[in-house]
Coordinates of C-alpha atoms in Angstrom, one line a residue:
V1 CA -79.7 -84.1 -29.9
A2 CA -79.8 -87.7 -28.6
A3 CA -82.4 -90.2 -29.8
D4 CA -84.5 -89.8 -26.6
S5 CA -84.2 -86.0 -26.5
K6 CA -85.8 -83.0 -28.0
L7 CA -85.3 -79.3 -28.4
S8 CA -88.9 -77.9 -28.4
A9 CA -90.7 -74.6 -28.9
D10 CA -94.0 -76.5 -29.2
G11 CA -96.9 -74.2 -28.1
Q12 CA -94.6 -71.3 -27.4
G13 CA -96.1 -69.0 -30.1
Y14 CA -99.1 -66.7 -30.1
T15 CA -102.0 -67.7 -27.9
A16 CA -105.7 -68.2 -28.9
G17 CA -106.8 -65.9 -31.7
A18 CA -103.6 -63.9 -31.5
G19 CA -100.8 -63.2 -34.0
P20 CA -100.8 -62.0 -37.7
G21 CA -102.8 -65.2 -38.7
G22 CA -104.8 -65.6 -35.5
G23 CA -108.2 -67.4 -35.8
T24 CA -111.0 -64.9 -35.5
D25 CA -113.6 -67.5 -34.2
A26 CA -113.6 -71.1 -33.0
N27 CA -113.8 -72.3 -36.6
A28 CA -110.7 -70.5 -37.9
G29 CA -107.4 -72.2 -37.5
G30 CA -104.2 -70.2 -36.9
S31 CA -102.0 -69.4 -39.9
H32 CA -98.3 -69.0 -40.5
G33 CA -96.4 -70.8 -43.3
G34 CA -99.7 -72.1 -44.5
R35 CA -103.2 -70.8 -44.2
G36 CA -105.2 -72.2 -41.3
G37 CA -108.6 -73.8 -42.0
A38 CA -111.0 -70.8 -42.6
G39 CA -108.1 -68.6 -41.3
A40 CA -106.1 -65.6 -42.4
A41 CA -103.4 -65.5 -45.1
A42 CA -99.9 -67.1 -44.6
Y43 CA -97.0 -64.8 -43.5
G44 CA -93.3 -65.0 -42.8
S45 CA -90.1 -65.9 -44.7
A46 CA -89.6 -69.3 -46.1
T47 CA -85.8 -68.9 -46.3
M48 CA -85.2 -67.2 -43.0
P49 CA -88.1 -68.1 -40.8
V50 CA -88.3 -66.3 -37.4
D51 CA -92.0 -65.7 -36.9
L52 CA -94.2 -67.4 -34.3
G53 CA -97.2 -69.5 -35.3
S54 CA -100.6 -67.9 -34.7
G55 CA -103.2 -69.4 -32.3
G56 CA -106.5 -70.8 -33.5
G57 CA -109.8 -69.3 -32.5
V58 CA -111.5 -70.7 -29.3
Y59 CA -114.5 -70.4 -27.1
W60 CA -115.9 -71.9 -23.9
G61 CA -112.5 -71.7 -22.2
G62 CA -110.4 -73.6 -24.7
W63 CA -106.8 -72.8 -25.5
S64 CA -104.7 -72.8 -28.6
R65 CA -101.0 -71.9 -28.9
G66 CA -98.9 -71.6 -32.1
G67 CA -95.5 -73.0 -32.4
G68 CA -92.6 -70.8 -31.2
A69 CA -89.3 -70.1 -33.0
I70 CA -85.9 -71.8 -32.8
R71 CA -82.8 -70.4 -34.5
L72 CA -79.7 -72.6 -34.4
D73 CA -76.3 -71.6 -35.8
V74 CA -74.0 -74.6 -35.3
T75 CA -70.3 -74.1 -36.1
N76 CA -69.3 -77.7 -36.8
V77 CA -71.6 -80.7 -36.6
L78 CA -75.3 -80.9 -35.7
T79 CA -76.1 -84.5 -34.9
L80 CA -79.9 -84.9 -34.7
D81 CA -81.2 -88.3 -33.6
G82 CA -84.0 -86.9 -31.6
R83 CA -86.4 -84.1 -32.4
I84 CA -86.3 -80.3 -33.0
S85 CA -89.8 -78.9 -33.1
A86 CA -92.0 -75.8 -33.1
D87 CA -95.4 -77.4 -33.4
G88 CA -98.8 -75.8 -32.7
Q89 CA -100.8 -77.1 -29.7
S90 CA -104.3 -76.9 -28.5
D91 CA -106.6 -78.5 -26.0
V92 CA -109.3 -81.1 -26.6
G93 CA -112.2 -78.6 -26.1
T94 CA -114.1 -76.6 -28.7
H95 CA -111.4 -74.8 -30.6
A96 CA -109.5 -74.4 -33.8
G97 CA -105.9 -75.7 -34.3
A98 CA -102.8 -73.6 -33.9
A99 CA -100.2 -73.0 -36.6
G100 CA -96.7 -74.4 -36.6
G101 CA -93.8 -72.0 -35.8
S102 CA -90.3 -71.5 -37.2
L103 CA -87.1 -73.6 -37.4
W104 CA -84.0 -71.9 -38.9
V105 CA -80.9 -74.0 -38.7
T106 CA -77.4 -73.4 -40.1
T107 CA -74.6 -75.9 -39.7
D108 CA -71.5 -77.1 -41.5
T109 CA -72.3 -80.9 -41.2
L110 CA -75.8 -82.4 -40.6
T111 CA -75.9 -86.0 -39.4
G112 CA -78.3 -88.4 -37.7
S113 CA -81.8 -89.7 -38.3
G114 CA -83.9 -87.3 -36.3
L115 CA -86.9 -85.1 -37.0
F116 CA -87.4 -81.4 -37.8
S117 CA -91.1 -80.4 -37.3
A118 CA -93.1 -77.2 -37.4
A119 CA -96.5 -78.8 -37.8
G120 CA -100.0 -77.2 -37.3
D121 CA -102.4 -78.7 -34.8
R122 CA -105.6 -80.5 -35.9
G123 CA -107.9 -78.8 -33.5
N124 CA -111.6 -79.8 -33.3
T125 CA -113.1 -77.2 -35.7
G126 CA -110.6 -75.6 -38.1
A127 CA -107.0 -77.0 -38.4
G128 CA -103.8 -74.9 -37.9
G129 CA -101.6 -74.2 -40.9
G130 CA -98.1 -75.6 -41.1
G131 CA -95.1 -73.6 -40.0
R132 CA -91.8 -72.9 -41.7
V133 CA -88.5 -75.0 -41.6
A134 CA -85.3 -73.9 -43.3
V135 CA -82.1 -76.0 -42.8
Y136 CA -78.8 -74.9 -44.3
Y137 CA -75.8 -77.3 -44.4
R138 CA -72.6 -77.9 -46.3
A139 CA -72.4 -81.7 -45.8
G140 CA -75.5 -83.8 -45.3
A141 CA -74.7 -87.3 -46.5
G142 CA -74.9 -88.6 -42.9
F143 CA -78.5 -87.4 -42.3
S144 CA -81.4 -89.7 -43.1
G145 CA -84.2 -87.5 -41.8
F146 CA -84.8 -85.4 -45.0
T147 CA -88.0 -87.3 -45.9
T148 CA -89.5 -87.3 -42.4
A149 CA -89.2 -83.6 -41.7
T150 CA -92.5 -81.8 -41.7
A151 CA -94.3 -78.5 -41.8
A152 CA -97.7 -80.1 -42.4
A153 CA -101.0 -78.6 -41.6
G154 CA -103.2 -80.1 -38.9
S155 CA -105.5 -81.6 -41.5
T156 CA -106.5 -81.2 -45.2
S157 CA -108.8 -78.2 -44.2
A158 CA -105.6 -76.1 -43.8
Q159 CA -102.5 -75.6 -45.9
D160 CA -99.0 -77.1 -45.3
G161 CA -96.2 -74.6 -44.5
T162 CA -92.8 -74.5 -46.1
L163 CA -90.0 -77.0 -45.6
A164 CA -86.6 -76.6 -47.3
F165 CA -83.1 -78.0 -47.0
F166 CA -80.3 -76.0 -48.6
D167 CA -77.0 -77.6 -49.5
T168 CA -74.6 -74.7 -49.4
S169 CA -71.6 -76.6 -50.7

């Protein structure tokens, strides 16, 4: 994935109020790997994430969409200099944030300086919870993006999701 490129499932999850952690009103953020602000409990697997992020609650015509899910199984080398993401998204109206989705990546060699992200959306009322990221690799010395990867909540009113890198060597 080149530096100016991205592989995105942003906003491709559950819509407003939908999903196992969907916000029940405009103050409840969507949940997934972390609980949304005033939202439902977290769900899904931290080690094999495949679930979509839930949408936050909305009213007055707003919209909120959780992050989708990306599963990559790369036989040789994954060079990530751009972005692979499944972030929650929502409009600027009266709404709660959406939860991040899922990234599950398996590769022999991980290189580059890019970003893995399954972050929740801030929203205007309750923030979305973070999603889930699990990256498995045998050789990762050529990757410098370990510390910038994120499954963060949209704000401190929600919980971060899960983020893990597994060295399988």
